Coordinates of C-alpha atoms and ligand atoms in Angstrom, one line a residue:
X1 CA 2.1 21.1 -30.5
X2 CA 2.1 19.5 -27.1
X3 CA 1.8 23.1 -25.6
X4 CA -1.3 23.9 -28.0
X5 CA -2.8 20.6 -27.1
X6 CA -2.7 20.7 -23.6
X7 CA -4.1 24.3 -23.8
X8 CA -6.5 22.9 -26.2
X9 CA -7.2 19.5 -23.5
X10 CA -7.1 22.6 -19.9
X11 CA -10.2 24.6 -22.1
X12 CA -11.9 22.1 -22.9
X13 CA -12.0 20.9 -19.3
X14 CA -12.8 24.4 -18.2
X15 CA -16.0 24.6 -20.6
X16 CA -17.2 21.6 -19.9
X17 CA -17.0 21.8 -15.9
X18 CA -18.9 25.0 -16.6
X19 CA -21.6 23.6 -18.3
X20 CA -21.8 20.8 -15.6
X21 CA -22.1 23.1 -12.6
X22 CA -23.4 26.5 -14.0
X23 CA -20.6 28.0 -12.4
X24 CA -18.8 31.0 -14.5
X25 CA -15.5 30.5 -17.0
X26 CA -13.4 32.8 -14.4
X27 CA -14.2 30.4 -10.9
X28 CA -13.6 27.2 -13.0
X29 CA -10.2 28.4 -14.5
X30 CA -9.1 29.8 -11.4
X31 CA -10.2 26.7 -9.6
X32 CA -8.5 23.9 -12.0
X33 CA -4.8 25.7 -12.1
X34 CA -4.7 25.2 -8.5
X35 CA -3.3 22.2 -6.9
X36 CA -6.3 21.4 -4.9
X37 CA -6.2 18.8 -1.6
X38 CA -8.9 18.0 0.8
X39 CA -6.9 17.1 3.8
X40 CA -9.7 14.5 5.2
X41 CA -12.3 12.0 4.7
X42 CA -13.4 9.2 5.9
X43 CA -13.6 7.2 3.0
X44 CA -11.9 3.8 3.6
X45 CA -15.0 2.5 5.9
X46 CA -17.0 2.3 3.2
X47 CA -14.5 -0.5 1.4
X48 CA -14.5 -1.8 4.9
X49 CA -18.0 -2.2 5.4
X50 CA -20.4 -1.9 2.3
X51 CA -17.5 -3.0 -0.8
X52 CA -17.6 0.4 -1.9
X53 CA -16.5 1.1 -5.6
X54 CA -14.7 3.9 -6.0
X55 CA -14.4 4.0 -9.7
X56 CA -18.0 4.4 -9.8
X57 CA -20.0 8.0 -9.3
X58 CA -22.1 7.4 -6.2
X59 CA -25.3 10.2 -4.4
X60 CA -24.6 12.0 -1.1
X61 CA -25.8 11.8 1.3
X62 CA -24.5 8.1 1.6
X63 CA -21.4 8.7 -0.5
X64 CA -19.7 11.8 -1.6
X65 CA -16.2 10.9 -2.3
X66 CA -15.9 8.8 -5.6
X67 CA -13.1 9.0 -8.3
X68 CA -15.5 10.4 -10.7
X69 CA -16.8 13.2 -8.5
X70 CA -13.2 14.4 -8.0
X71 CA -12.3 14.6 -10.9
X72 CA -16.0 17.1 -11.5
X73 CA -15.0 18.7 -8.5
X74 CA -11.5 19.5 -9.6
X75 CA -9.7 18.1 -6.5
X76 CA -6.5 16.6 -7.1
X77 CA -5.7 15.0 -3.9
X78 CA -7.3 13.7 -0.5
X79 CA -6.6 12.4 2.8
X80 CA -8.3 8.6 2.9
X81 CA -8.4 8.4 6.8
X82 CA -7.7 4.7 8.0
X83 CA -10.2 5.5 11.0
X84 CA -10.6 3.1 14.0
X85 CA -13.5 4.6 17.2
X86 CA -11.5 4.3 20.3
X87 CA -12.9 1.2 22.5
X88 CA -12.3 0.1 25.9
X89 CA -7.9 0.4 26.3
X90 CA -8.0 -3.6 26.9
X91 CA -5.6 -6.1 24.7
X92 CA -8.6 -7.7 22.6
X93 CA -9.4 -4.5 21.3
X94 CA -6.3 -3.3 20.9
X95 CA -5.7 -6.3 18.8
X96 CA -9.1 -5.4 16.7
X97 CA -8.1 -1.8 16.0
X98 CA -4.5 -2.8 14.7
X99 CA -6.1 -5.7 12.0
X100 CA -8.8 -3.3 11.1
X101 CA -5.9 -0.2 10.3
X102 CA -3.9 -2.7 8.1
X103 CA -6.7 -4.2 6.7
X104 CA -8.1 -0.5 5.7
X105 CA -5.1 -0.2 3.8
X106 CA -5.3 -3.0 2.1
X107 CA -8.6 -2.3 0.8
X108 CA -8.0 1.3 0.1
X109 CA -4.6 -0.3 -2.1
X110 CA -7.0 -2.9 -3.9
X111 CA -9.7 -1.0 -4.6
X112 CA -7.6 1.7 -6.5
X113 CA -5.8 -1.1 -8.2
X114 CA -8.5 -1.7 -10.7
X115 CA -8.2 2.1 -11.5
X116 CA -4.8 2.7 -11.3
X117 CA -5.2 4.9 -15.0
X118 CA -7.4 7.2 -12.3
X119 CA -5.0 7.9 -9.4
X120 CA -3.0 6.2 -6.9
X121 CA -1.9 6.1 -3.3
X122 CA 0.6 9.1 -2.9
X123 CA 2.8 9.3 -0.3
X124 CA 5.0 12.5 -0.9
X125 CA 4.3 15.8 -1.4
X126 CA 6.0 15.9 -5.1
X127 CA 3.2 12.9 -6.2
X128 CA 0.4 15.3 -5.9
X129 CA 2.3 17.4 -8.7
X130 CA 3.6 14.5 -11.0
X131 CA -0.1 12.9 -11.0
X132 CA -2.0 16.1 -11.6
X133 CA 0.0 16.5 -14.7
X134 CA -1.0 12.7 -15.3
X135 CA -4.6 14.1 -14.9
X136 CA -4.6 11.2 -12.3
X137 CA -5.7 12.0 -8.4
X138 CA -3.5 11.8 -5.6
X139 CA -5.0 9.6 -2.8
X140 CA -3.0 10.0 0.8
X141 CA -3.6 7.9 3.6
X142 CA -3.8 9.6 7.1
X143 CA -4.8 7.3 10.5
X144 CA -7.2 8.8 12.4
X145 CA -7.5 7.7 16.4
X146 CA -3.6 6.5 17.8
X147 CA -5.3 3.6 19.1
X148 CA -3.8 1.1 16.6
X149 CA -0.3 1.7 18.0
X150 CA -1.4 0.5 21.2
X151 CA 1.9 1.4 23.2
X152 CA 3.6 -0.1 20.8
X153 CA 6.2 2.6 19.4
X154 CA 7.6 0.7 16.6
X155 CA 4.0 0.5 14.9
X156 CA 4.5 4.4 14.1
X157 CA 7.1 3.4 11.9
X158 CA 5.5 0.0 10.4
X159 CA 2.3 2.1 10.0
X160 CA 4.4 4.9 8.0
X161 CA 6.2 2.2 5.8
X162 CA 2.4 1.6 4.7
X163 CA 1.7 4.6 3.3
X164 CA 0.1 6.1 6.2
X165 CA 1.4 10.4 6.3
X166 CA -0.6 11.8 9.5
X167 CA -2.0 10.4 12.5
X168 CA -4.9 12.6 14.3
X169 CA -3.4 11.7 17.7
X170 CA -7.1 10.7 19.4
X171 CA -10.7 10.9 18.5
X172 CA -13.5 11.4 20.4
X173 CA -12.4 10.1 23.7
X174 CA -8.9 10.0 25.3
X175 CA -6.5 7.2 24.8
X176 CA -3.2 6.1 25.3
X177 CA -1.4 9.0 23.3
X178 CA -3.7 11.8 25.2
X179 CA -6.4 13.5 26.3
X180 CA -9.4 14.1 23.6
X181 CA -11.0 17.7 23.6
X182 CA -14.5 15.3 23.7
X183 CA -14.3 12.7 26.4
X184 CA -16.7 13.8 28.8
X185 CA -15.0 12.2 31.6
X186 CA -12.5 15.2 31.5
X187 CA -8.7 14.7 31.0
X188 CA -6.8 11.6 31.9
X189 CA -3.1 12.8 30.8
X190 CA -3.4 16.3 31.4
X191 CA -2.5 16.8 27.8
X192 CA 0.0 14.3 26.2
X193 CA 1.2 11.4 28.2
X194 CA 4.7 10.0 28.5
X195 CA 3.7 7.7 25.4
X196 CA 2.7 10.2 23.9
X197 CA 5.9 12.3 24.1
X198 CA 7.1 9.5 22.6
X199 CA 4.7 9.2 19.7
X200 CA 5.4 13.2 18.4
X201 CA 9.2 12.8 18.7
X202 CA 8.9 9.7 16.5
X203 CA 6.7 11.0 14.3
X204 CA 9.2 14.2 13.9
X205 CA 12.1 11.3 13.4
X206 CA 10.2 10.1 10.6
X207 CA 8.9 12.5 8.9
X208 CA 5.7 12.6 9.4
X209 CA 2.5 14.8 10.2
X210 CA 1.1 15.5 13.3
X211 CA -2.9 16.1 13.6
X212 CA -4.0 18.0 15.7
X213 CA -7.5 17.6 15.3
X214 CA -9.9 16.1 18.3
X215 CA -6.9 16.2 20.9
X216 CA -7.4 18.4 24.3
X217 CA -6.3 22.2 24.4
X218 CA -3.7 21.1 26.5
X219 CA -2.7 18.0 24.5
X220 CA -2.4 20.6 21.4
X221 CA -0.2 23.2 23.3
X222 CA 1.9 20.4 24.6
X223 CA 2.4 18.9 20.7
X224 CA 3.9 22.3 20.1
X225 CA 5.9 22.9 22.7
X226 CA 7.1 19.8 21.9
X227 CA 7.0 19.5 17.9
X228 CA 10.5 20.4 16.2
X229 CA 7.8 21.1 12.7
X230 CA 4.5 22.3 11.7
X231 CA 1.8 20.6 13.0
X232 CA -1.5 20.3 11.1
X233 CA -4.8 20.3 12.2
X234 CA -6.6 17.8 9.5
X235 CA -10.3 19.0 10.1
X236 CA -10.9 21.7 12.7
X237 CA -12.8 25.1 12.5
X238 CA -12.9 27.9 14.5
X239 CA -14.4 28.4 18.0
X240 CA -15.3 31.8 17.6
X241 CA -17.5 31.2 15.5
X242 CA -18.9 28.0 16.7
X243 CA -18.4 27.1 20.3
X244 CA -17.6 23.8 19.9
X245 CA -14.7 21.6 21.6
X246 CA -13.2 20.1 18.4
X247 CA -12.7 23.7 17.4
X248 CA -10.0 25.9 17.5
X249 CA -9.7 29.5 19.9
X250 CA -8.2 32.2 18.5
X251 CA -5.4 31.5 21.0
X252 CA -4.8 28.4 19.7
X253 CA -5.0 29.7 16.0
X254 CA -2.3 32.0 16.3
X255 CA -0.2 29.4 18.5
X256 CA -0.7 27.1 15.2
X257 CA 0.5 29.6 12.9
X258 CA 3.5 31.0 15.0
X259 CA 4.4 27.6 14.3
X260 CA 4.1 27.4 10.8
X261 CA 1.4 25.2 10.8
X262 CA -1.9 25.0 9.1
X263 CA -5.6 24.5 10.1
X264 CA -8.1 23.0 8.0
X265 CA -11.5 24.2 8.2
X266 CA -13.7 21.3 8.7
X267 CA -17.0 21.8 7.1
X268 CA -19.2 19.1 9.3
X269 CA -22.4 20.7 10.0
X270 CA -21.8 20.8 13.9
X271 CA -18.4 22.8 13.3
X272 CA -19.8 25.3 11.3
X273 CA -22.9 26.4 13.4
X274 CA -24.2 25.2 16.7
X275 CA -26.5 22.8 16.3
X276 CA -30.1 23.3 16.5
X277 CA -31.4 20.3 18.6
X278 CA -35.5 20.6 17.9
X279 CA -34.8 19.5 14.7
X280 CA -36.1 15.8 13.4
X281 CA -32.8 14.7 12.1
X282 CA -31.6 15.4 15.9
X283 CA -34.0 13.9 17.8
X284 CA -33.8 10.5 15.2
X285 CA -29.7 10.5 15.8
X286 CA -29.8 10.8 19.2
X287 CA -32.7 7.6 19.4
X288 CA -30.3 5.8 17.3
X289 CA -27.2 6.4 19.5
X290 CA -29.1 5.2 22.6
X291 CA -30.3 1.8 20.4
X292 CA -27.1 1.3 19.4
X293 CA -25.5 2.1 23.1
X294 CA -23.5 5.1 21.8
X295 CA -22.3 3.0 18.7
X296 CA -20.5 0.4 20.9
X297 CA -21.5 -2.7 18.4
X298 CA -21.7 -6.2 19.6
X299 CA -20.6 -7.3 16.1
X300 CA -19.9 -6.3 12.4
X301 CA -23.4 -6.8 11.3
X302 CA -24.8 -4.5 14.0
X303 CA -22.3 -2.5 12.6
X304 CA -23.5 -2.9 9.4
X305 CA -27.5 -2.0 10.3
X306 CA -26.7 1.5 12.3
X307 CA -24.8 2.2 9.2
X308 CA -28.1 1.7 7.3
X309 CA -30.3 3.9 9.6
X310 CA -28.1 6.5 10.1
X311 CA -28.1 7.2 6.3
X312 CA -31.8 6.6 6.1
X313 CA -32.3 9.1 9.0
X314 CA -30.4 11.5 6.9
X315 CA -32.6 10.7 3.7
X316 CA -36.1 10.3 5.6
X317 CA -35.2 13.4 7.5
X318 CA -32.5 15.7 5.7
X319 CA -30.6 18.1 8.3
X320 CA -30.9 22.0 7.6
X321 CA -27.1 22.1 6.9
X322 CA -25.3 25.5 7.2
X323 CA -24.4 27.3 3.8
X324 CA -20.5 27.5 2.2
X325 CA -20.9 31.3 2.8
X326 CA -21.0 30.2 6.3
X327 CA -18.0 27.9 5.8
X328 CA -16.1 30.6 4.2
X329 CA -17.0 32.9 7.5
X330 CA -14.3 30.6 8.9
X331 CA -11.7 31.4 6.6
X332 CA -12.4 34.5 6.9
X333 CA -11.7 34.6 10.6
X334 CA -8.3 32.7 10.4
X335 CA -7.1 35.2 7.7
X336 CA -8.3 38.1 9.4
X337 CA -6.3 36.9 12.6
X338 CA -3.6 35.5 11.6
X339 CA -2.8 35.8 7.2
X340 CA -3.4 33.9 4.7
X341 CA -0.6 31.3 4.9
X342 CA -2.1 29.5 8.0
X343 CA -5.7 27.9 6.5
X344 CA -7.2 25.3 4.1
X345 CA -10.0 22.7 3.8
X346 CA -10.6 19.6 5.2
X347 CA -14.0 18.1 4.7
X348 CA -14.7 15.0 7.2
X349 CA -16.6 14.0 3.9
X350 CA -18.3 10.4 4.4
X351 CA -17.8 10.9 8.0
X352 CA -20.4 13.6 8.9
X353 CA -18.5 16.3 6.5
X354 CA -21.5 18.4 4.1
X355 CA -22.9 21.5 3.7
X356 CA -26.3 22.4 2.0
X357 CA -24.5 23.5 -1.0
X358 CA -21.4 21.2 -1.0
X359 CA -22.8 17.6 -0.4
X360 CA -19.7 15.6 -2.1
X361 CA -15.9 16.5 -3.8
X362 CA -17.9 17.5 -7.3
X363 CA -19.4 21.0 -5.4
X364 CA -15.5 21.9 -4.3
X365 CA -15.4 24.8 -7.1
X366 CA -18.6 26.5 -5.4
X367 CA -15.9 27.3 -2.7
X368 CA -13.5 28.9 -4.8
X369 CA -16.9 30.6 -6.6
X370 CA -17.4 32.6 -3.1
X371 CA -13.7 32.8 -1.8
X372 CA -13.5 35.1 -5.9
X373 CA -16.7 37.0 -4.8
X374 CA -15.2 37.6 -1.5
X375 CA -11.8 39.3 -3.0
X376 CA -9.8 36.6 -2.4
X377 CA -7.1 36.7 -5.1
X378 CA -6.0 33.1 -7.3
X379 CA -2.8 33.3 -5.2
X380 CA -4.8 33.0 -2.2
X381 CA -6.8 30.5 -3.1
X382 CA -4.0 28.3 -4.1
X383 CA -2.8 28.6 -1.2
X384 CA -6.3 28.1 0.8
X385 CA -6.9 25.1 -1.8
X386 CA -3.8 23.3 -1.5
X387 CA -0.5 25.9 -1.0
X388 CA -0.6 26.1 2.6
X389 CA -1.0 22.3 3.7
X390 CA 1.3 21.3 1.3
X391 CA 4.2 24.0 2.6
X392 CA 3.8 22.6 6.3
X393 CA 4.1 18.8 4.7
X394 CA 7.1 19.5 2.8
X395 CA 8.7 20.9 6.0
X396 CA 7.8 18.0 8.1
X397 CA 8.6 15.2 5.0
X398 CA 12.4 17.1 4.7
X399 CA 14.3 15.3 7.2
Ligands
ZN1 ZN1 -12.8 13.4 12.9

């Protein structure tokens, strides 16, 4: 009787997210067996800065990651990324970055509290599998920029003990841990520094993932050559396609996968295709990153206003996105060079992440609609959806 009813509950879900989405029976039912996990987004700041609720369904372009939406979209687990911009490497802001991590956490905890019939924060790979069954989504925390450790080496552990699963090592510009692939005054560390050493054999110790994502070329072959597990790469796509620093060579791809790893195509417009720079929604960003003095605020409420613009920039002026078919073009790649086992998704939604067919979670089975009509079978798409990123985490969490 359960058995009927759960058959009964799994087809009714199937008819119903066709209806919603006008996608066909086969796509949706091949789409919700799989354990589906979006390895990054960017979330959190919005409890930080606007008192997001995530209970309630929100509109790209300003939000596209909401309980509700998930649960259209099929996705049964994300990557909340407890995000800090790197500053100036001076104590004050040091101090700033380390309150604003915990107090991301916080937030991200409270806010789910009032839904906790919805999902929860997970923090192993089995929770992902126990709340699916639940019908409940599995919400990870990752930190993204190394900053709030200062060169503080305990903090790895104190930030693990709160939940937190990967750290993307920098972000846009180098720090303390290593070099960025974006800083445009060039390397600092060439690569990782000692601290950094330090950092990947702790994280190793513990347990936990190492991202990949933003860090140098050289940073990246040193984390392998260094790495006793997988590494991940949270939100990355692939340079030869789109010559881009943040992406990955094919070089780098098959160093990745040699070590068991997994990279997760990012779909942030930027990533996907090179930019076209004539366009109004260009010319408006880059105005607003000189007003703003690259997005170095004097205070929260300057914070607060770019915020504003920036979305209204993207709503007065809405950027010609690339397509999923586009997106998919990456996966493509990274199969054709180096299998199947060695690729997945992560969107860098609510942090620039959209396409102009997948603006939020509740378009994810549009994906899975083209990976079918490009022969990809359901095995592979579990394991593009969810299989592979979860293989790498279970090696890294088995200590
Ligand atoms: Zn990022």
């Amino acid at each position: 009787m359960r058995y009927l009813s759960i058959v009964f509950l799994s087809l009714t879900t199937v008819f119903v997210l066709s209806y919603c989405t006008g996608l066909n029976k086969d796509v949706q039912s091949v789409h919700m067996q799989a354990i589906t996990i979006d390895t990054h987004c960017d979330t959190p700041m919005k409890f930080i800065n606007k008192g997001f609720d995530i209970g309630a369904e929100h509109q790209a372009p300003s939000s596209r990651v909401d309980l509700p939406r998930m649960e259209k979209g099929g996705l049964d687990a994300i990557f909340f990324a407890v995000f800090t911009s790197q500053r100036e490497r001076i104590e004050k802001n040091y101090d700033k970055a380390y309150t604003i991590s915990h107090a991301m956490i916080d937030s991200t905890e409270n806010a789910l509290l009032q839904y906790a019939d919805k999902a929860e924060i997970a923090t192993e790979v089995e929770d992902v599998y126990r709340l699916s069954k639940d019908g409940k989504r599995a919400i990870y925390l990752g930190m993204e920029n190394g900053f709030p450790l200062a060169k503080d080496i305990s903090r790895v552990e104190e930030f693990y003990k709160r939940g937190i699963r990967y750290i993307t090592l920098a972000h846009t510009k180098n720090n303390d841990i290593c070099d960025s692939s974006t800083d445009k005054k060039g390397p600092e560390h060439n690569g990782l520094s000692s601290f950094g050493k330090d950092v990947v054999s702790e994280m190793n110790r513990l347990g936990m993932l190492i991202d990949v994502s933003h860090i140098s070329d050289k940073a990246f072959y040193d984390v392998l050559e260094l790495s006793n597990k997988p590494v991940i790469a949270s939100h990355s796509s692939v340079r030869a396609i789109c010559e881009h620093a943040r992406n990955m060579s094919d070089d780098m791809i098959k160093a990745l996968a040699k070590n068991e790893g997994v990279i997760q195509i990012c779909i942030l417009g930027a990533y996907i295709e090179e930019e076209d720079t004539t366009t109004m929604n260009f010319i408006k960003r880059k105005e607003l990153r000189v007003k703003y003095n690259n997005f170095k605020y004097a205070n929260d409420e300057e914070r607060k206003q770019a915020w504003a613009e920036w979305d209204q920039i993207n709503t007065d002026y809405p950027p010609v996105l690339p397509t999923i078919a586009q997106a998919v073009d990456h996966i493509d790649h990274v199969v054709d060079l180096v299998g199947i086992d060695y690729v997945g998704i992560g969107s860098d939604f609510d942090g620039g992440g959209g396409l102009a067919d997948c603006q939020d979670v509740a378009d994810f089975p549009k994906i899975t609609s083209e990976l079918l009509k490009r022969g990809y079978t359901k095995d592979d798409i579990n394991k593009i959806w969810g299989g592979n990123f979860l293989r790498v985490f279970k090696a890294v969490e088995e200590i």
